[in-house]
Tab-separated table of C-alpha atoms in Angstrom:
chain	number	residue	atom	x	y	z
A	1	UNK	CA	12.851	5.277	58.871
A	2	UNK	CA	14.055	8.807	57.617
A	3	UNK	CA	13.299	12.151	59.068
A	4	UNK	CA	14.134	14.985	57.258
A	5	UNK	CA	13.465	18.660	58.179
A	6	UNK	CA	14.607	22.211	56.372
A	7	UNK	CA	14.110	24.991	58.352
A	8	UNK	CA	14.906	28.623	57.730
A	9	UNK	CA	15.458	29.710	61.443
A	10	UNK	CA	18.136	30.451	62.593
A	11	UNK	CA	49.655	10.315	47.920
A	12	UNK	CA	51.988	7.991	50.584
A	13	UNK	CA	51.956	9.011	53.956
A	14	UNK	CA	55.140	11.149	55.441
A	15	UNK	CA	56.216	12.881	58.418
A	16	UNK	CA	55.774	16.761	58.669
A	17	UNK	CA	58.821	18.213	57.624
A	18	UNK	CA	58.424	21.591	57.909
A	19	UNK	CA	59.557	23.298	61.396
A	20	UNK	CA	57.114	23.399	64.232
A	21	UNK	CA	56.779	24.492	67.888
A	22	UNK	CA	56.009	21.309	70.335
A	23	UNK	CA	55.539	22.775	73.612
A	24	UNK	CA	55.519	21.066	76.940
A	25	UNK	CA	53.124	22.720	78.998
A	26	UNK	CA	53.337	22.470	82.748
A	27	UNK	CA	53.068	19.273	83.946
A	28	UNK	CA	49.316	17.829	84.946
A	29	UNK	CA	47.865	17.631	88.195
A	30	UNK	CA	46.626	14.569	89.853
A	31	UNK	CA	45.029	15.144	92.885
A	32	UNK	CA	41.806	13.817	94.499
A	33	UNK	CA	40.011	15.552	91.536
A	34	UNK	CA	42.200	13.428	89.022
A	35	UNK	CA	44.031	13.837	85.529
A	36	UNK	CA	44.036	17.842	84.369
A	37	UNK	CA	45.193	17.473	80.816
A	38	UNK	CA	44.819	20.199	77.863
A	39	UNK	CA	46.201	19.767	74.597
A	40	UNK	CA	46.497	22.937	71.961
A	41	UNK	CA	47.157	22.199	68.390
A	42	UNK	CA	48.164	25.475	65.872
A	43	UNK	CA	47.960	24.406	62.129
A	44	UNK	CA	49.140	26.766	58.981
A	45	UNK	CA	49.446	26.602	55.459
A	46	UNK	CA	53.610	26.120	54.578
A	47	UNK	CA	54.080	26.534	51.156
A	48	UNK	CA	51.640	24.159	49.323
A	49	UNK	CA	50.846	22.252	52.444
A	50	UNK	CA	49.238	22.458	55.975
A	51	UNK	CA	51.783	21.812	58.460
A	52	UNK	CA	51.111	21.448	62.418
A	53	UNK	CA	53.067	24.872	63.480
A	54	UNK	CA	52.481	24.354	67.190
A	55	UNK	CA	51.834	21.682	69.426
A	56	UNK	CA	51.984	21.754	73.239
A	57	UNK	CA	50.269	19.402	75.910
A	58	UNK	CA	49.723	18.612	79.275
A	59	UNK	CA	48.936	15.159	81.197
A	60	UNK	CA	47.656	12.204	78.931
A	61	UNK	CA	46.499	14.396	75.748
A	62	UNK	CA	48.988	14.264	73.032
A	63	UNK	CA	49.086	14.505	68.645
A	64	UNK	CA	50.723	11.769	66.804
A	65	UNK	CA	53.427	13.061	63.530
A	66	UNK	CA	51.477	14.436	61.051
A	67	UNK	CA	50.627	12.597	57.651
A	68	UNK	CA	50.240	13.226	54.259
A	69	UNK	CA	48.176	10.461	52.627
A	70	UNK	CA	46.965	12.842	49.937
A	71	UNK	CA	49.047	15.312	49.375
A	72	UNK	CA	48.582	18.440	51.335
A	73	UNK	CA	45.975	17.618	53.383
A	74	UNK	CA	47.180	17.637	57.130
A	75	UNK	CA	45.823	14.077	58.880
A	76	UNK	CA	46.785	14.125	62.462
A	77	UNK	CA	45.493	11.534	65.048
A	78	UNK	CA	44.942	12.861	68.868
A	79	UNK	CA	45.649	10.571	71.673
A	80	UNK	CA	43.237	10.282	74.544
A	81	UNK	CA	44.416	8.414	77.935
A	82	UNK	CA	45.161	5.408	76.834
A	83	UNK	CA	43.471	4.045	80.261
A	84	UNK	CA	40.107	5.901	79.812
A	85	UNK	CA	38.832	8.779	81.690
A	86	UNK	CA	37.322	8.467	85.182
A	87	UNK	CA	35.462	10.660	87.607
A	88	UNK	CA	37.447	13.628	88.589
A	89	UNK	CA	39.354	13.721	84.901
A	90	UNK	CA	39.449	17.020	83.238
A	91	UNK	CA	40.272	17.275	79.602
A	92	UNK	CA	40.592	20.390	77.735
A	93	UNK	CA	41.985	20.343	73.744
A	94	UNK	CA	42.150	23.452	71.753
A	95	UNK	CA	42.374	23.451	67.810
A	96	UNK	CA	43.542	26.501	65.765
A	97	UNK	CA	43.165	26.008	61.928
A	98	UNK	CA	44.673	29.197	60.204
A	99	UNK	CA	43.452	30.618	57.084
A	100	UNK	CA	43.596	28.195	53.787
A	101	UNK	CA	44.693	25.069	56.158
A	102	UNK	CA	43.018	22.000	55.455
A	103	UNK	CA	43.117	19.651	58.503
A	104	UNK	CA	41.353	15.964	59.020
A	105	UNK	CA	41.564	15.432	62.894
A	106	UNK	CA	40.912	11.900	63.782
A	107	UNK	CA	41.407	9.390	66.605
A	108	UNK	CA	43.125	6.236	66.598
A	109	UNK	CA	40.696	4.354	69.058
A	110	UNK	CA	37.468	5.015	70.990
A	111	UNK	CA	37.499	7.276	73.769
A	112	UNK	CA	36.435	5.627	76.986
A	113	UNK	CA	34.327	7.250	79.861
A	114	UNK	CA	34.913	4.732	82.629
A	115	UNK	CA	32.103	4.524	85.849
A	116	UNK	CA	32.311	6.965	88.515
A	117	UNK	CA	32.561	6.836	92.131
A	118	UNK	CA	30.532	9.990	92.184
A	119	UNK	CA	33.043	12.490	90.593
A	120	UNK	CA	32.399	14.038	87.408
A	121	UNK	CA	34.599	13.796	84.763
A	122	UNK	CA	34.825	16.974	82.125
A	123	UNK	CA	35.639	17.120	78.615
A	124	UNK	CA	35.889	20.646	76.656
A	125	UNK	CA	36.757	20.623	73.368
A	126	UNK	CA	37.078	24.050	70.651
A	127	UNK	CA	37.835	24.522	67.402
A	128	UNK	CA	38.487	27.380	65.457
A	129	UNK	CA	38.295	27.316	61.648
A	130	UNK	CA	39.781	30.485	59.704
A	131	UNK	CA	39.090	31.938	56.306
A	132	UNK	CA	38.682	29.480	53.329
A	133	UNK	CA	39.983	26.563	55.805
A	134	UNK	CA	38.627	23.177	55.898
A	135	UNK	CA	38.491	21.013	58.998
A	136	UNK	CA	37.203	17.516	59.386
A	137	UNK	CA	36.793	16.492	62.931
A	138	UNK	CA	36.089	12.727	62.270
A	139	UNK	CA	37.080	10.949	65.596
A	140	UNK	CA	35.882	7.033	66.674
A	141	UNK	CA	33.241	6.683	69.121
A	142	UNK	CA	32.967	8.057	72.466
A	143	UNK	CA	31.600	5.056	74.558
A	144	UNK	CA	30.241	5.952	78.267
A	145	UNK	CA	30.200	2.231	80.021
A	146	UNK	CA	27.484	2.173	82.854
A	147	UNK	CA	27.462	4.389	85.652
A	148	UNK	CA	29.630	6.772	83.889
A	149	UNK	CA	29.192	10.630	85.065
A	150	UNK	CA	30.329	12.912	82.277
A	151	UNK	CA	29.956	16.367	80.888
A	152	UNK	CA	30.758	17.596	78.247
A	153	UNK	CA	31.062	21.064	76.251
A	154	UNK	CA	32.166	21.378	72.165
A	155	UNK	CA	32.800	24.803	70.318
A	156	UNK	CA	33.358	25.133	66.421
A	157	UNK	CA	33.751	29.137	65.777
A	158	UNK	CA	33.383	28.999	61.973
A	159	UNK	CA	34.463	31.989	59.529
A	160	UNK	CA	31.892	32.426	57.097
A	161	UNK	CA	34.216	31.503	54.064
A	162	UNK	CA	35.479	27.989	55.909
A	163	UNK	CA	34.261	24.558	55.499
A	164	UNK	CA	33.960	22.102	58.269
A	165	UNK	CA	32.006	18.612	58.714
A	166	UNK	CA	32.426	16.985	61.823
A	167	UNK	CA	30.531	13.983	64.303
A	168	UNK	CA	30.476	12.784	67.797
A	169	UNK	CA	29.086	8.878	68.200
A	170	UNK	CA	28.236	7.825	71.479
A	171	UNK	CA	28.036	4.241	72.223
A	172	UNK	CA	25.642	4.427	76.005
A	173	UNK	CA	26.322	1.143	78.269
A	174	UNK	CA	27.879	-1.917	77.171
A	175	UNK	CA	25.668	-3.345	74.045
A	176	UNK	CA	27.623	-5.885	73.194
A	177	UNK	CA	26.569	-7.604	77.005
A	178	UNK	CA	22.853	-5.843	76.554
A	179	UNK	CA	24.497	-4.048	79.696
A	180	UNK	CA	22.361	-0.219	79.746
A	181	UNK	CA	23.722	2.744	80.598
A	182	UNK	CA	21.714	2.776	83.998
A	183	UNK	CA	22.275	5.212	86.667
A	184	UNK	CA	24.917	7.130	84.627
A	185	UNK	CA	24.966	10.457	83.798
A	186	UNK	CA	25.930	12.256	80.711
A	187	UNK	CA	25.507	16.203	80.336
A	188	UNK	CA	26.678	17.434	76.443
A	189	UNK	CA	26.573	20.673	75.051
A	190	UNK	CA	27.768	21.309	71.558
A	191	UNK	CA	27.878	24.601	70.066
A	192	UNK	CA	28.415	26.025	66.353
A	193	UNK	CA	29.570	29.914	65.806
A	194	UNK	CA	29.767	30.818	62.335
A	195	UNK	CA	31.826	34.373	62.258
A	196	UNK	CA	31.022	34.548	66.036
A	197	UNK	CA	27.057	34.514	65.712
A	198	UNK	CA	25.405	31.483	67.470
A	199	UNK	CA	24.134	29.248	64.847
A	200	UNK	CA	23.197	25.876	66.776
A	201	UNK	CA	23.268	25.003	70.182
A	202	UNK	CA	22.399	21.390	70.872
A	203	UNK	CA	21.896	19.622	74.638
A	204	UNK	CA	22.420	15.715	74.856
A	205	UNK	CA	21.024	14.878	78.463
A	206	UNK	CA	21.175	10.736	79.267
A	207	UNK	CA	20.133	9.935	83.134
A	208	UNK	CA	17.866	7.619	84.639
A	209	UNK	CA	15.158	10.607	84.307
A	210	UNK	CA	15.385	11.160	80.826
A	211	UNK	CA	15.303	7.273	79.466
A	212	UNK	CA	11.858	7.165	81.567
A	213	UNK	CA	10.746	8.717	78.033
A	214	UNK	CA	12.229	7.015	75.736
A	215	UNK	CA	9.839	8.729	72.810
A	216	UNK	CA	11.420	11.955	73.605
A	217	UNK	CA	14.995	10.558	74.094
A	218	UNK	CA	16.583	7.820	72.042
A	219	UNK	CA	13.722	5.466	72.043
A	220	UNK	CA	15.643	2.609	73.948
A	221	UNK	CA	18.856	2.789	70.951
A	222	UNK	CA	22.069	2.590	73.074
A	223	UNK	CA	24.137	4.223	70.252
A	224	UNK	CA	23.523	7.845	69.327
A	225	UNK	CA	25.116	10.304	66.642
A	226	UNK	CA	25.387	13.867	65.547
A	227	UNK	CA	27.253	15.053	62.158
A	228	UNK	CA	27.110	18.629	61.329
A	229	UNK	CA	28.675	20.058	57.918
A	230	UNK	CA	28.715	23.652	57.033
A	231	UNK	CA	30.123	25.188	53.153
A	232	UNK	CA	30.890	28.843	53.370
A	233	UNK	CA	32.573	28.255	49.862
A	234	UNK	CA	29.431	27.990	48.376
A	235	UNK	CA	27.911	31.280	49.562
A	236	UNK	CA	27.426	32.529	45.984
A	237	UNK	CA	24.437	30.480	46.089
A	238	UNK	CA	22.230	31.189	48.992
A	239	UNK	CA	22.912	29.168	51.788
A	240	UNK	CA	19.344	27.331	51.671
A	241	UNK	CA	19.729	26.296	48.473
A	242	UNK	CA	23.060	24.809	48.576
A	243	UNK	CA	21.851	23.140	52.008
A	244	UNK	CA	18.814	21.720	50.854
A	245	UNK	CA	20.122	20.285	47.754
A	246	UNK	CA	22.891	18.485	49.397
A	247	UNK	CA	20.694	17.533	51.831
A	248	UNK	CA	18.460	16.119	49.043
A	249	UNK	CA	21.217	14.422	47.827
A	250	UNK	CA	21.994	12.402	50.733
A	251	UNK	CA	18.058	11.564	51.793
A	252	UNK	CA	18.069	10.282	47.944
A	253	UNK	CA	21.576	8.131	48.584
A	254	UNK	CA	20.415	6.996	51.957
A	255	UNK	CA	17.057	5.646	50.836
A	256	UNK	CA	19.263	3.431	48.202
A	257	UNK	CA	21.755	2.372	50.576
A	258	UNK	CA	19.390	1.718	54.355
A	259	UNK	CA	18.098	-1.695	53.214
A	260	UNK	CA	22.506	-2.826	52.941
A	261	UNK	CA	22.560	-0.891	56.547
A	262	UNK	CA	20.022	-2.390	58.268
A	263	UNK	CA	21.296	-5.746	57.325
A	264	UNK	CA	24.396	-4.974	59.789
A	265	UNK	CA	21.686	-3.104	62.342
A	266	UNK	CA	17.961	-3.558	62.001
A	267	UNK	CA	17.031	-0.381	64.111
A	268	UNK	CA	19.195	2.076	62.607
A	269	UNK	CA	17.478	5.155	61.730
A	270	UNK	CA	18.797	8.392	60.901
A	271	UNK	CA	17.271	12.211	60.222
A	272	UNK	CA	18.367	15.059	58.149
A	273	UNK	CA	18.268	18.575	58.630
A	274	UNK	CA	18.780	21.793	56.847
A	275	UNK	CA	19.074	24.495	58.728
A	276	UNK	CA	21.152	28.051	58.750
A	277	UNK	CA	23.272	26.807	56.484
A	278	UNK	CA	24.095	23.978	58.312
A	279	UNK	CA	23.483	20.402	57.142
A	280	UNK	CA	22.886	17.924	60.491
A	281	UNK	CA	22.420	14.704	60.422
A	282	UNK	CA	21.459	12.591	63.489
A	283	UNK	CA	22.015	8.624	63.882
A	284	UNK	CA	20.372	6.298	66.449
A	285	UNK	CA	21.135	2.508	66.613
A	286	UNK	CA	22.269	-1.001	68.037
A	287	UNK	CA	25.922	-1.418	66.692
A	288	UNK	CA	28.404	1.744	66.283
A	289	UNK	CA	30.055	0.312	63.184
A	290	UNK	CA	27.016	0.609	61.130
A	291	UNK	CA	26.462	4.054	62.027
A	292	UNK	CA	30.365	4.793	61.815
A	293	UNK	CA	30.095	3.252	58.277
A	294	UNK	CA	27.046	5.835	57.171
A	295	UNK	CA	28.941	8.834	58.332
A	296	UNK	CA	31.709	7.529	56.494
A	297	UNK	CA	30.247	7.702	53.235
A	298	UNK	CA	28.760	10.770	54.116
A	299	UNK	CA	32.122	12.493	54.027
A	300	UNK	CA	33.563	10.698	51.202
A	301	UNK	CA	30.658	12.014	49.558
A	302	UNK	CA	31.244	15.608	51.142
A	303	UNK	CA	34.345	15.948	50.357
A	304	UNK	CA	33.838	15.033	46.522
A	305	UNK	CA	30.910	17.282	46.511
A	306	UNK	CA	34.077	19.648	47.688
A	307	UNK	CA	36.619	19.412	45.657
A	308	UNK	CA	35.794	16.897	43.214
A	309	UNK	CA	37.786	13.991	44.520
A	310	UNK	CA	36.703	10.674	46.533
A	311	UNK	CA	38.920	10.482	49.629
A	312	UNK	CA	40.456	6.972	50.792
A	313	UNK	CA	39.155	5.771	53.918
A	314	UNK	CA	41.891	6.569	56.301
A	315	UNK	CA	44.456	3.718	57.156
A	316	UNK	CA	43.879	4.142	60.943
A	317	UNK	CA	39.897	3.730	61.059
A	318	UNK	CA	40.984	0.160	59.577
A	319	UNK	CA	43.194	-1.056	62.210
């Protein structure tokens, strides 16, 4: 099944050479209400490269050396606790890409949301994409076992002339066991600015209350997904035009490729969406690798739709 709306409403890999700031923030609080981490990443074009130019952290958030597997793209991987986050955790990361910088953030493993003894654990994240910048926020799957009790809040503040594509997977329970989500709780808002004017503003509510209607939620699918792209380089053309033909694009590529999908996951369905110049598009299914896989594809196919050039798959979402 496909859904598809438009709507008019609202080269090897190296170490960063170039001289940075790595700041040690004060150190992190543990306390009854648990970990207080915050990480804050700067990046800026250096010469004919994008180079981290500050780093500093707090607690169990930290950025790995940055590499250079195609020149000057920046690919840096952020570390969450290794040991998961628990009730009472409170995680705050802050990303800065400057004017021209072209950044692909990505995680080395799935972040892990463990059950709560009534405390809520809190995740904030914000990103702020400059003037003909590119970001690609393409992190492994979030994965809230049962009982979890979680909220969390996620800011992109766009420039007009930027490009950014992005996702959040959420694997609900333990499906690997057929173990549900149950009586946890998870409370996400996510929130795209484009040259600080509100563009999209998107709830994600799982509780006991809300998988009572599973028509209007995520019809019984444990794994859920959001990817949202935006092209400001393409303004020349109005942005419905260049939205809807991309977006035609991929409902054309999709329809091709969902039968070699839903080989690896029967129930996986996805919807597309045009919409003030942004292009989302939403995932439910069984098994996160299959929908992992789609978005995938989706940015390789971005990204030549970019700049002309396929991107290799990362080394690190292989391992």
């Amino acid at each position: 099944m496909t859904q598809i709306t438009l709507c008019n409403d609202m080269a090897g890999e190296e170490s960063n050479e170039a001289t940075s700031t790595v700041t040690a923030l004060p150190a992190a609080s543990v306390s009854a209400r648990g970990w207080e981490a915050e990480l804050v990443l700067g990046y800026e074009v250096s010469r004919d490269k994008t180079v981290l130019r500050h780093s500093s952290h707090r607690g169990p958030l930290a950025i790995q050396r940055a590499l250079y597997p195609e020149g000057g793209v920046c690919h840096s991987h952020l570390l969450h606790p290794p040991g998961g986050v628990v009730g009472g955790d409170s995680l705050d990361v802050k990303v800065c890409v400057s004017a021209g910088a072209e950044v692909l953030l990505t995680t080395p493993g799935a972040t892990r949301f463990y059950r709560s003894d009534g405390r809520v654990a809190n995740l904030e994240q914000h990103f702020t994409v400059g003037e003909h910048a590119r970001l690609e926020w393409a992190p492994l799957e979030n994965i809230a076992f049962p009982g979890a009790i979680l909220t969390t809040q996620t800011d992109f503040r766009l420039s007009a002339t930027s490009q950014f594509i992005g996702w959040d997977i959420w694997t609900l329970g333990q499906p690997a066991t057929e173990t549900p989500f149950g009586n946890g709780d998870l409370n996400g808002l996510t929130r795209v600015f484009i040259d600080d004017t509100l563009t999209l503003c998107e709830r994600l509510r799982v509780n006991p209350e809300t998988q009572r209607f599973s028509a209007s939620s995520l019809r019984d699918h444990p794994v859920c997904s959001t990817l949202i792209m935006y092209d400001g380089h393409r303004q020349s053309r109005t942005s419905d035009e260049t939205e809807q033909s991309l977006c035609e694009q991929l409902v054309e590529w999709w329809e091709g490729e969902r039968e070699n999908v839903q080989q690896k996951d029967p129930s996986i369905v996805f919807g597309f969406t045009a919409c003030d110049g942004l292009l989302i598009v939403r995932g439910l299914g069984e098994k996160t690798e299959a929908l992992f896989e789609v978005y995938t594809q989706i940015w390789q196919k971005v990204r030549h739709e970019w700049t002309g050039i396929t991107p290799a798959i990362p080394r690190i979402w292989r391992t």
